[in-house]
Tab-separated table of C-alpha atoms in Angstrom:
chain	number	residue	atom	x	y	z
W	1	MET	CA	10.261	62.573	63.399
W	2	LYS	CA	12.494	60.749	65.829
W	3	ASN	CA	9.591	58.467	66.743
W	4	LYS	CA	9.147	57.545	63.075
W	5	ILE	CA	12.864	56.753	62.752
W	6	TRP	CA	12.737	54.494	65.811
W	7	ILE	CA	9.689	52.733	64.460
W	8	ILE	CA	11.484	52.127	61.148
W	9	VAL	CA	14.576	50.858	62.966
W	10	LEU	CA	12.417	48.587	65.127
W	11	PHE	CA	10.729	47.098	62.036
W	12	LEU	CA	14.133	46.541	60.428
W	13	LEU	CA	15.444	44.760	63.518
W	14	VAL	CA	12.335	42.561	63.710
W	15	GLY	CA	12.654	41.797	59.988
W	16	ILE	CA	16.311	40.900	60.370
W	17	LEU	CA	15.475	38.664	63.351
W	18	ILE	CA	12.671	36.893	61.501
W	19	GLY	CA	14.849	36.518	58.431
W	20	GLY	CA	17.687	35.081	60.468
W	21	VAL	CA	15.451	32.595	62.246
W	22	SER	CA	13.820	31.598	58.948
W	23	PHE	CA	17.193	31.163	57.298
W	24	TYR	CA	18.345	29.013	60.221
W	25	PHE	CA	15.385	26.650	60.038
W	26	LEU	CA	15.434	26.638	56.248
W	27	GLU	CA	19.061	25.554	56.282
W	28	LYS	CA	18.217	22.884	58.842
W	29	MET	CA	15.404	21.566	56.685
W	30	THR	CA	17.563	21.694	53.592
W	31	GLY	CA	20.217	19.800	55.441
W	32	MET	CA	17.674	17.207	56.513
W	33	GLN	CA	16.449	16.860	52.966
W	34	LYS	CA	19.983	16.502	51.782
W	35	GLY	CA	20.442	13.916	54.473
W	36	TYR	CA	17.381	12.027	53.334
W	37	GLY	CA	18.471	12.304	49.755
W	38	SER	CA	21.813	10.773	50.553
W	39	PHE	CA	20.344	8.058	52.829
W	40	THR	CA	22.346	4.851	52.464
W	41	THR	CA	20.426	1.534	52.165
W	42	PRO	CA	21.380	-0.835	54.984
W	43	SER	CA	23.753	-3.518	53.803
W	44	VAL	CA	22.110	-6.845	52.887
W	45	PRO	CA	23.809	-9.963	54.268
W	46	ARG	CA	25.938	-11.617	51.639
W	47	GLN	CA	24.202	-14.976	52.167
W	48	ILE	CA	20.827	-13.501	51.167
W	49	ILE	CA	22.284	-11.941	48.035
W	50	ASP	CA	23.987	-15.225	47.122
W	51	THR	CA	20.763	-17.200	47.740
W	52	SER	CA	18.709	-14.839	45.579
W	53	LYS	CA	21.301	-15.031	42.827
W	54	ALA	CA	21.352	-18.834	43.057
W	55	PHE	CA	17.577	-19.084	42.557
W	56	SER	CA	17.796	-16.764	39.559
W	57	GLU	CA	20.525	-18.918	38.042
W	58	ILE	CA	18.507	-22.095	38.649
W	59	ALA	CA	15.423	-20.600	36.988
W	60	GLY	CA	17.518	-19.423	34.062
W	61	SER	CA	19.155	-22.820	33.710
W	62	ILE	CA	15.999	-24.971	33.741
W	63	SER	CA	13.648	-22.656	31.798
W	64	PRO	CA	14.979	-23.632	28.316
W	65	SER	CA	14.031	-27.253	29.151
W	66	VAL	CA	10.442	-26.368	30.063
W	67	VAL	CA	7.794	-26.420	27.332
W	68	ASN	CA	4.188	-25.383	26.937
W	69	ILE	CA	1.891	-28.120	25.665
W	70	SER	CA	-1.390	-27.357	23.922
W	71	THR	CA	-3.715	-30.130	22.834
W	72	THR	CA	-6.659	-30.259	20.494
W	73	LYS	CA	-9.364	-32.871	20.793
W	74	VAL	CA	-12.110	-33.285	18.215
W	75	MET	CA	-15.418	-33.898	19.981
W	76	ARG	CA	-18.218	-35.614	18.101
W	77	ARG	CA	-21.921	-35.600	18.857
W	78	GLU	CA	-23.563	-38.978	18.683
W	79	SER	CA	-26.011	-39.330	15.826
W	80	GLY	CA	-29.606	-40.264	16.439
W	81	SER	CA	-30.021	-37.976	19.450
W	82	SER	CA	-33.325	-36.313	20.330
W	83	LEU	CA	-31.974	-33.082	18.871
W	84	GLU	CA	-32.363	-34.636	15.406
W	85	ASP	CA	-35.902	-35.907	16.047
W	86	PRO	CA	-38.401	-33.992	13.820
W	87	PHE	CA	-41.186	-34.413	16.390
W	88	PHE	CA	-38.878	-33.021	19.062
W	89	ASP	CA	-38.042	-30.100	16.769
W	90	LEU	CA	-41.703	-29.029	16.576
W	91	LEU	CA	-41.764	-28.442	20.331
W	92	ASN	CA	-38.192	-27.262	20.709
W	93	PRO	CA	-37.903	-23.464	21.136
W	94	PHE	CA	-34.265	-23.735	20.052
W	95	ARG	CA	-35.035	-25.699	16.888
W	96	ASN	CA	-33.378	-23.063	14.714
W	97	PHE	CA	-30.120	-23.586	16.580
W	98	LYS	CA	-28.121	-26.318	14.884
W	99	MET	CA	-25.701	-28.030	17.237
W	100	PRO	CA	-22.517	-28.941	15.346
W	101	LYS	CA	-21.823	-32.615	14.855
W	102	LYS	CA	-18.209	-32.090	15.819
W	103	TRP	CA	-16.159	-29.368	17.450
W	104	LYS	CA	-12.701	-28.860	18.906
W	105	GLU	CA	-11.683	-28.657	22.538
W	106	GLN	CA	-8.318	-27.214	23.495
W	107	SER	CA	-6.351	-27.438	26.727
W	108	LEU	CA	-2.998	-26.305	28.060
W	109	GLY	CA	-0.324	-27.988	30.122
W	110	SER	CA	3.402	-28.163	30.661
W	111	GLY	CA	6.258	-30.551	29.989
W	112	VAL	CA	9.996	-30.930	30.406
W	113	ILE	CA	12.603	-31.935	27.818
W	114	VAL	CA	14.650	-34.884	29.093
W	115	SER	CA	16.773	-35.706	26.049
W	116	THR	CA	18.416	-33.675	23.311
W	117	ASP	CA	16.727	-35.843	20.679
W	118	GLY	CA	13.303	-34.507	21.641
W	119	TYR	CA	11.714	-36.722	24.302
W	120	ILE	CA	9.433	-34.755	26.614
W	121	ILE	CA	7.779	-35.850	29.849
W	122	THR	CA	4.324	-34.609	30.806
W	123	ASN	CA	1.201	-35.912	32.545
W	124	ASN	CA	-1.110	-38.416	30.933
W	125	HIS	CA	-4.133	-36.246	31.747
W	126	VAL	CA	-2.564	-33.391	29.753
W	127	VAL	CA	-2.379	-35.313	26.454
W	128	GLU	CA	-4.923	-38.099	26.965
W	129	GLN	CA	-7.054	-38.751	23.854
W	130	ALA	CA	-5.653	-35.662	22.119
W	131	ASP	CA	-5.931	-35.564	18.333
W	132	GLU	CA	-3.125	-33.034	18.052
W	133	ILE	CA	-0.318	-32.096	20.431
W	134	ARG	CA	1.744	-28.950	19.955
W	135	VAL	CA	4.847	-28.041	21.927
W	136	THR	CA	6.111	-24.478	22.278
W	137	LEU	CA	9.698	-24.015	23.424
W	138	PHE	CA	11.274	-21.320	25.557
W	139	ASP	CA	12.573	-19.606	22.409
W	140	LYS	CA	8.995	-19.489	20.999
W	141	ARG	CA	9.563	-22.203	18.385
W	142	SER	CA	6.524	-24.444	17.991
W	143	PHE	CA	6.387	-28.093	16.876
W	144	LYS	CA	3.805	-30.778	16.380
W	145	ALA	CA	4.553	-33.587	18.840
W	146	LYS	CA	4.285	-37.336	18.413
W	147	PHE	CA	2.605	-39.317	21.183
W	148	ILE	CA	4.986	-42.075	22.351
W	149	GLY	CA	3.077	-43.663	25.200
W	150	ALA	CA	1.431	-43.171	28.572
W	151	ASP	CA	1.053	-44.916	31.904
W	152	THR	CA	-2.322	-44.190	33.474
W	153	LYS	CA	-1.314	-45.811	36.775
W	154	THR	CA	1.266	-43.065	37.442
W	155	ASP	CA	-0.220	-40.335	35.200
W	156	ILE	CA	3.008	-40.058	33.180
W	157	ALA	CA	3.120	-39.626	29.388
W	158	ILE	CA	5.910	-39.222	26.826
W	159	VAL	CA	5.775	-37.166	23.621
W	160	LYS	CA	8.530	-36.412	21.115
W	161	ILE	CA	9.406	-33.534	18.814
W	162	GLU	CA	11.892	-33.273	15.953
W	163	ALA	CA	13.965	-30.184	16.696
W	164	ASP	CA	17.559	-28.993	16.984
W	165	ASN	CA	19.353	-27.196	19.803
W	166	LEU	CA	17.270	-28.671	22.594
W	167	LYS	CA	18.395	-28.403	26.196
W	168	ALA	CA	17.585	-31.438	28.338
W	169	ALA	CA	16.963	-31.200	32.066
W	170	GLN	CA	19.389	-33.035	34.337
W	171	TRP	CA	17.957	-35.889	36.395
W	172	GLY	CA	18.103	-35.723	40.179
W	173	ASP	CA	17.779	-38.586	42.692
W	174	SER	CA	14.356	-38.292	44.326
W	175	ASP	CA	15.244	-40.999	46.869
W	176	LYS	CA	17.674	-38.580	48.517
W	177	LEU	CA	15.177	-35.775	49.067
W	178	GLN	CA	14.729	-34.342	52.540
W	179	VAL	CA	11.716	-32.532	53.948
W	180	GLY	CA	12.452	-28.814	54.108
W	181	GLU	CA	14.632	-28.608	50.981
W	182	PHE	CA	14.035	-25.625	48.704
W	183	VAL	CA	12.440	-26.406	45.330
W	184	LEU	CA	11.261	-24.502	42.262
W	185	ALA	CA	8.151	-25.366	40.229
W	186	ILE	CA	8.045	-24.174	36.625
W	187	GLY	CA	5.193	-24.399	34.172
W	188	ASN	CA	2.380	-22.794	32.239
W	189	PRO	CA	-0.339	-21.901	34.802
W	190	TYR	CA	-3.398	-20.332	33.195
W	191	GLY	CA	-1.368	-19.973	29.990
W	192	LEU	CA	1.282	-17.783	31.666
W	193	SER	CA	4.332	-19.432	30.156
W	194	HIS	CA	7.452	-20.253	32.150
W	195	THR	CA	6.113	-19.117	35.506
W	196	VAL	CA	8.548	-19.900	38.332
W	197	THR	CA	7.422	-20.403	41.939
W	198	MET	CA	9.455	-21.319	44.988
W	199	GLY	CA	8.717	-23.466	48.015
W	200	ILE	CA	9.968	-26.355	50.077
W	201	ILE	CA	9.435	-30.094	50.149
W	202	SER	CA	6.584	-30.538	52.617
W	203	ALA	CA	6.578	-34.350	52.619
W	204	VAL	CA	7.894	-37.338	50.678
W	205	GLY	CA	6.349	-40.733	50.006
W	206	ARG	CA	2.834	-39.314	50.127
W	207	ALA	CA	0.277	-41.994	49.213
W	208	ASN	CA	-3.484	-42.587	49.496
W	209	VAL	CA	-4.125	-39.257	47.794
W	210	GLY	CA	-6.496	-40.780	45.235
W	211	ILE	CA	-4.750	-39.366	42.170
W	212	ALA	CA	-3.092	-42.471	40.706
W	213	ASP	CA	-2.906	-46.226	41.266
W	214	TYR	CA	0.765	-46.076	42.263
W	215	GLU	CA	1.414	-43.117	44.529
W	216	ASP	CA	4.707	-42.034	46.052
W	217	PHE	CA	4.250	-38.303	45.699
W	218	ILE	CA	6.515	-35.445	46.659
W	219	GLN	CA	4.383	-32.862	48.449
W	220	THR	CA	5.379	-29.219	48.083
W	221	ASP	CA	4.052	-25.780	48.959
W	222	ALA	CA	5.502	-24.233	45.797
W	223	ALA	CA	2.539	-22.655	44.012
W	224	ILE	CA	1.087	-25.087	41.462
W	225	ASN	CA	-2.004	-24.063	39.515
W	226	PRO	CA	-4.025	-25.386	36.553
W	227	GLY	CA	-1.659	-25.523	33.588
W	228	ASN	CA	1.354	-26.482	35.708
W	229	SER	CA	0.632	-30.179	35.166
W	230	GLY	CA	3.589	-31.930	33.554
W	231	GLY	CA	6.082	-29.216	34.436
W	232	PRO	CA	9.275	-29.873	36.402
W	233	LEU	CA	9.961	-29.634	40.109
W	234	VAL	CA	13.683	-28.949	40.561
W	235	ASN	CA	16.056	-28.821	43.516
W	236	ILE	CA	18.591	-26.098	44.336
W	237	ARG	CA	21.055	-27.737	41.943
W	238	GLY	CA	18.587	-27.300	39.097
W	239	GLU	CA	18.022	-31.068	38.820
W	240	LEU	CA	14.680	-32.598	37.884
W	241	ILE	CA	13.370	-34.308	41.022
W	242	GLY	CA	9.665	-34.492	40.189
W	243	VAL	CA	6.902	-33.922	37.637
W	244	ASN	CA	4.133	-31.632	38.906
W	245	THR	CA	0.887	-33.550	38.726
W	246	ALA	CA	-1.901	-32.275	40.943
W	247	ILE	CA	-2.982	-29.920	43.686
W	248	PHE	CA	-5.189	-30.364	46.721
W	249	SER	CA	-7.694	-27.539	46.605
W	250	ARG	CA	-11.257	-26.768	47.610
W	251	SER	CA	-11.401	-23.745	45.318
W	252	GLY	CA	-9.605	-25.132	42.257
W	253	GLY	CA	-6.646	-22.825	42.838
W	254	TYR	CA	-3.452	-22.876	44.852
W	255	GLN	CA	-3.835	-23.649	48.569
W	256	GLY	CA	-0.293	-24.609	49.470
W	257	ILE	CA	-0.529	-28.339	48.738
W	258	GLY	CA	0.854	-29.671	45.470
W	259	PHE	CA	2.014	-33.122	44.395
W	260	ALA	CA	4.749	-34.272	42.025
W	261	VAL	CA	5.644	-37.745	40.739
W	262	PRO	CA	9.218	-38.505	41.937
W	263	SER	CA	11.923	-38.421	39.280
W	264	ASN	CA	13.070	-41.986	39.963
W	265	MET	CA	9.582	-43.393	39.370
W	266	THR	CA	9.151	-41.145	36.331
W	267	ARG	CA	12.440	-42.297	34.825
W	268	LEU	CA	11.544	-45.987	35.174
W	269	VAL	CA	8.198	-45.399	33.479
W	270	MET	CA	9.765	-43.323	30.705
W	271	ASN	CA	12.465	-45.872	29.894
W	272	GLN	CA	9.871	-48.623	29.457
W	273	LEU	CA	7.542	-46.474	27.366
W	274	VAL	CA	10.378	-45.434	25.052
W	275	ASP	CA	11.889	-48.931	24.790
W	276	LYS	CA	8.754	-51.117	24.761
W	277	GLY	CA	5.792	-48.806	24.347
W	278	LYS	CA	4.250	-50.095	27.574
W	279	VAL	CA	4.992	-50.447	31.280
W	280	THR	CA	5.361	-53.866	32.897
W	281	ARG	CA	5.260	-54.248	36.672
W	282	GLY	CA	6.317	-56.887	39.103
W	283	TRP	CA	3.830	-59.045	41.013
W	284	LEU	CA	4.203	-60.764	44.352
W	285	GLY	CA	0.711	-62.197	44.727
W	286	VAL	CA	-0.357	-60.993	48.154
W	287	THR	CA	-3.209	-58.946	49.544
W	288	ILE	CA	-1.759	-56.611	52.143
W	289	GLN	CA	-3.068	-54.181	54.726
W	290	GLU	CA	-1.744	-51.482	57.008
W	291	LEU	CA	-0.667	-52.234	60.553
W	292	THR	CA	-2.591	-50.363	63.237
W	293	PRO	CA	-1.305	-49.963	66.812
W	294	GLU	CA	-3.727	-52.694	67.910
W	295	LEU	CA	-2.657	-55.117	65.173
W	296	SER	CA	1.004	-54.385	65.873
W	297	GLN	CA	0.469	-55.217	69.531
W	298	LYS	CA	-1.241	-58.514	68.692
W	299	PHE	CA	1.615	-59.496	66.385
W	300	GLY	CA	4.300	-58.496	68.875
W	301	LEU	CA	5.603	-55.485	66.956
W	302	LYS	CA	6.996	-52.340	68.550
W	303	SER	CA	5.865	-50.096	65.683
W	304	GLU	CA	3.431	-49.997	62.765
W	305	LYS	CA	6.185	-50.384	60.177
W	306	GLY	CA	5.627	-53.178	57.678
W	307	ALA	CA	2.749	-54.721	55.735
W	308	LEU	CA	0.404	-57.432	57.016
W	309	VAL	CA	-0.345	-60.259	54.575
W	310	GLY	CA	-4.090	-60.822	54.473
W	311	ASP	CA	-4.253	-63.354	51.646
W	312	ILE	CA	-2.084	-65.234	49.138
W	313	ALA	CA	-2.965	-65.791	45.488
W	314	LYS	CA	-2.769	-69.424	44.428
W	315	GLY	CA	0.283	-70.218	42.342
W	316	SER	CA	1.757	-66.786	43.018
W	317	PRO	CA	5.446	-66.073	43.713
W	318	ALA	CA	4.526	-65.430	47.352
W	319	GLU	CA	2.887	-68.851	47.731
W	320	LYS	CA	5.814	-70.595	46.029
W	321	SER	CA	8.302	-68.888	48.348
W	322	GLY	CA	6.476	-69.984	51.490
W	323	ILE	CA	4.928	-66.679	52.546
W	324	LYS	CA	1.754	-67.306	54.551
W	325	ARG	CA	-1.327	-65.408	55.565
W	326	GLY	CA	-0.636	-63.499	58.771
W	327	ASP	CA	3.033	-62.926	57.951
W	328	ILE	CA	4.315	-59.381	58.255
W	329	ILE	CA	6.674	-58.200	55.520
W	330	LEU	CA	9.391	-56.107	57.174
W	331	GLU	CA	11.962	-55.751	54.386
W	332	TYR	CA	11.950	-56.023	50.611
W	333	ASN	CA	15.228	-56.332	48.730
W	334	GLY	CA	17.131	-55.056	51.750
W	335	LYS	CA	14.931	-51.984	52.277
W	336	LYS	CA	12.655	-51.569	55.271
W	337	ILE	CA	8.930	-51.353	54.578
W	338	SER	CA	7.229	-48.298	56.040
W	339	ASP	CA	3.680	-48.995	54.887
W	340	VAL	CA	1.528	-50.744	52.309
W	341	GLY	CA	2.056	-48.131	49.584
W	342	ASN	CA	5.806	-48.373	50.046
W	343	LEU	CA	5.757	-52.149	49.452
W	344	ARG	CA	3.402	-51.895	46.463
W	345	ASN	CA	5.701	-49.434	44.734
W	346	MET	CA	8.794	-51.541	45.421
W	347	VAL	CA	7.164	-54.673	44.027
W	348	ALA	CA	5.802	-52.844	40.983
W	349	GLN	CA	9.223	-51.407	40.146
W	350	SER	CA	10.989	-54.764	40.486
W	351	LYS	CA	12.346	-56.264	37.292
W	352	VAL	CA	10.342	-59.245	36.089
W	353	GLY	CA	12.341	-62.442	36.673
W	354	SER	CA	14.521	-60.963	39.401
W	355	GLU	CA	15.013	-62.865	42.659
W	356	ILE	CA	14.226	-60.648	45.629
W	357	PRO	CA	15.067	-61.367	49.292
W	358	ILE	CA	12.167	-60.647	51.647
W	359	THR	CA	12.254	-60.517	55.450
W	360	ILE	CA	9.042	-61.565	57.201
W	361	LEU	CA	7.889	-61.806	60.804
W	362	ARG	CA	6.036	-64.973	61.780
W	363	GLY	CA	5.225	-66.002	65.324
W	364	GLY	CA	7.564	-63.406	66.755
W	365	LYS	CA	10.547	-64.637	64.722
W	366	GLU	CA	12.091	-63.167	61.595
W	367	TYR	CA	12.614	-65.311	58.510
W	368	SER	CA	14.149	-64.595	55.118
W	369	VAL	CA	12.698	-65.946	51.873
W	370	ASN	CA	13.644	-65.416	48.232
W	371	VAL	CA	10.904	-64.620	45.733
W	372	VAL	CA	11.139	-64.676	41.932
W	373	ILE	CA	9.023	-61.753	40.722
W	374	VAL	CA	6.688	-62.284	37.754
W	375	GLU	CA	4.799	-59.802	35.603
W	376	LEU	CA	1.660	-58.296	37.074
W	377	PRO	CA	-1.369	-59.952	35.429
W	378	LYS	CA	-3.692	-57.515	33.700
W	379	ASP	CA	-6.658	-58.434	35.871
W	380	MET	CA	-4.816	-58.377	39.198
W	381	ALA	CA	-2.958	-55.846	41.349
W	382	GLU	CA	-0.970	-55.667	44.530
W	383	ALA	CA	-3.505	-53.782	46.552
W	384	THR	CA	-4.970	-53.148	49.922
W	385	PRO	CA	-8.221	-54.992	50.594
W	386	GLY	CA	-11.202	-53.062	49.315
W	387	ASN	CA	-13.606	-51.536	51.811
W	388	THR	CA	-11.436	-52.312	54.814
W	389	PRO	CA	-12.954	-50.616	57.891
W	390	GLU	CA	-11.344	-47.235	58.451
W	391	ASP	CA	-11.047	-47.919	62.177
W	392	PRO	CA	-10.581	-51.673	62.671
W	393	THR	CA	-11.042	-51.624	66.471
W	394	PHE	CA	-14.223	-51.695	68.516
W	395	GLU	CA	-15.353	-52.356	72.072
W	396	GLY	CA	-16.806	-55.806	71.773
W	397	LEU	CA	-18.892	-58.325	69.842
W	398	SER	CA	-22.174	-56.914	71.104
W	399	GLY	CA	-24.493	-55.963	68.289
W	400	LEU	CA	-23.281	-58.747	66.010
W	401	THR	CA	-25.186	-61.916	65.190
W	402	ALA	CA	-23.546	-64.741	63.256
W	403	MET	CA	-24.792	-67.914	61.601
W	404	GLU	CA	-23.351	-70.967	59.890
W	405	LEU	CA	-21.794	-70.420	56.471
W	406	SER	CA	-23.574	-72.873	54.188
W	407	ARG	CA	-22.534	-73.643	50.623
W	408	GLU	CA	-25.532	-71.739	49.301
W	409	ILE	CA	-24.727	-68.654	51.374
W	410	ALA	CA	-21.093	-68.875	50.282
W	411	ARG	CA	-22.251	-68.948	46.652
W	412	GLN	CA	-24.484	-65.923	47.175
W	413	LEU	CA	-21.568	-64.045	48.737
W	414	GLY	CA	-19.349	-64.865	45.770
W	415	LEU	CA	-17.132	-67.201	47.802
W	416	HIS	CA	-15.908	-70.701	47.078
W	417	LYS	CA	-18.416	-73.318	48.144
W	418	ASP	CA	-15.912	-74.910	50.526
W	419	GLU	CA	-15.086	-71.706	52.441
W	420	LYS	CA	-15.379	-72.138	56.205
W	421	GLY	CA	-16.401	-69.705	58.915
W	422	VAL	CA	-19.447	-67.930	60.280
W	423	VAL	CA	-21.333	-65.245	58.399
W	424	VAL	CA	-22.538	-62.014	59.955
W	425	PHE	CA	-26.230	-61.666	59.136
W	426	ARG	CA	-27.229	-58.872	61.511
W	427	VAL	CA	-25.439	-55.789	62.830
W	428	GLU	CA	-27.373	-53.577	65.236
W	429	ALA	CA	-27.474	-49.893	64.397
W	430	GLY	CA	-25.220	-47.829	66.627
W	431	SER	CA	-23.565	-50.909	68.093
W	432	PRO	CA	-19.803	-51.284	68.559
W	433	ALA	CA	-19.830	-53.782	65.690
W	434	GLU	CA	-21.347	-51.236	63.306
W	435	GLU	CA	-19.023	-48.488	64.486
W	436	ALA	CA	-16.108	-50.805	63.770
W	437	GLY	CA	-17.170	-51.235	60.157
W	438	ILE	CA	-18.392	-54.831	60.414
W	439	ARG	CA	-21.066	-55.445	57.793
W	440	LYS	CA	-23.779	-57.917	57.065
W	441	GLY	CA	-22.251	-60.625	54.874
W	442	ASP	CA	-18.773	-60.496	56.397
W	443	VAL	CA	-17.366	-63.954	57.078
W	444	ILE	CA	-15.284	-64.470	60.232
W	445	GLN	CA	-12.745	-67.222	59.539
W	446	GLU	CA	-10.279	-66.856	62.409
W	447	ILE	CA	-10.192	-65.610	65.983
W	448	ASP	CA	-6.748	-65.229	67.556
W	449	ARG	CA	-5.139	-67.185	64.693
W	450	LYS	CA	-7.415	-70.196	65.304
W	451	ARG	CA	-9.655	-71.380	62.493
W	452	ILE	CA	-13.370	-70.836	62.833
W	453	GLU	CA	-15.182	-73.502	60.827
W	454	GLY	CA	-18.637	-73.028	62.281
W	455	LEU	CA	-20.766	-71.674	65.101
W	456	ASN	CA	-19.309	-74.092	67.664
W	457	ASP	CA	-15.793	-72.739	67.110
W	458	TYR	CA	-17.095	-69.174	67.089
W	459	ASN	CA	-19.082	-69.523	70.327
W	460	LYS	CA	-16.138	-71.141	72.114
W	461	ALA	CA	-13.809	-68.347	71.064
W	462	VAL	CA	-16.237	-65.580	72.028
W	463	SER	CA	-17.331	-67.121	75.337
W	464	GLY	CA	-13.704	-67.443	76.392
W	465	MET	CA	-13.085	-63.723	76.027
W	466	LYS	CA	-12.926	-61.573	79.142
W	467	PRO	CA	-14.055	-57.935	79.246
W	468	GLY	CA	-11.271	-55.773	77.888
W	469	ASP	CA	-9.496	-58.638	76.115
W	470	ALA	CA	-8.345	-57.910	72.583
W	471	ALA	CA	-8.938	-60.586	69.963
W	472	LEU	CA	-7.581	-60.795	66.440
W	473	LEU	CA	-10.198	-61.597	63.795
W	474	PHE	CA	-9.597	-62.629	60.210
W	475	VAL	CA	-12.483	-61.478	58.004
W	476	ASN	CA	-13.438	-62.383	54.443
W	477	ARG	CA	-15.555	-59.761	52.684
W	478	GLY	CA	-16.521	-60.872	49.209
W	479	GLY	CA	-13.112	-62.436	48.643
W	480	LYS	CA	-11.201	-59.494	50.139
W	481	LYS	CA	-9.515	-60.678	53.313
W	482	PHE	CA	-8.179	-58.603	56.178
W	483	TYR	CA	-7.506	-58.583	59.914
W	484	VAL	CA	-9.222	-56.540	62.614
W	485	THR	CA	-8.728	-56.366	66.365
W	486	ILE	CA	-11.647	-56.579	68.774
W	487	LYS	CA	-11.930	-55.609	72.404
W	488	SER	CA	-14.488	-57.611	74.297
W	489	SER	CA	-17.130	-55.674	76.214
């Protein structure tokens, strides 16, 4: 009996011990859970909160100025095609399928309101050849838009709607942009209206992209996708500093490289389209080319800044002012020239009839001339010479054979019968001349700034070169003139 009592007491003691231990750990766990439940989020730095709030305010401020643009284009099938040929129909397995003579194509894009009376900026490729343009606002109102005008050379177009209570975007100064600044891109990618993406300015003054004739693009990594075209790029003050135009992509989607037309260029184009219905540009009358390190060295420059004059149009403002072939344009209207694209844009944006001071380098000395800008003729353009060799330097003249330039050969090459020089009629495959980009039919007219009128002049100039010497050649290729440097082998 006593043994049974002790056994019962022992079980009670063990139970109490287990219960106490369990209660202890249970309370610990409950306390931990309570601790987790009352866990306090680490404090976020005030600057981050303020920055996030600022971006939200910017997006909220600019969104009412951003519009969706949908276009409809009526496509027509040409009559008299083989699909309407009865003999073709007998053999055509799809003869019961009747292709419509006309159908509609629709596309989407973006735009930005820039005036309270309804003017909207977009891209030319968004509304080009559209039969109907519809604009949908942030508040879902929809209007039929009137096409005002377009400039294909910058891919900018203007449309207008008749509506009340419109909010216009504020213009920013794109000339003051700095690489690294935060920007927001807003638009209608893939039909997703008023999508906002953030990035930075990756580069400014981007040219030679192959998108437009006059390029001075802002490059950004803010996500830009199909449908964003025509939408605004804004700075951290919510100001319009660019119009999203294109992306660089191998897949067709976003890859971190987008381009926008600067606001200052856009505004100039818009003002002319609204006021005159067309865009007029200034003309200087020069063919210009980039300065390479080798060309800069030959012309006594310490950098590649500036534009080398390869040719002068007869009767042009440049010729009248005294600018000569071989001059290097260093400044235009008080602004330094960084490259060819920079000068082209400055000239194009100059007011017709204005007198512009230009600083040139000639023979190691700087000169200043004044040029009266005229309107760019329709069949001409300030441009770099076509088909200029990508790398204008090579090791020597080996692999190149030249002959006299007769009047008949000049005629066949499309040159004036009185042109002087020697014509390249053979370039050996794999030779330094071929690697340099020299082609059959090129006419060499100068070596080291001395005229080459025939083979005698050419042979004297070449025979006088020592191995390793660099010579400056002036080449005429089908009327396009440019300089190259040559190292003798």
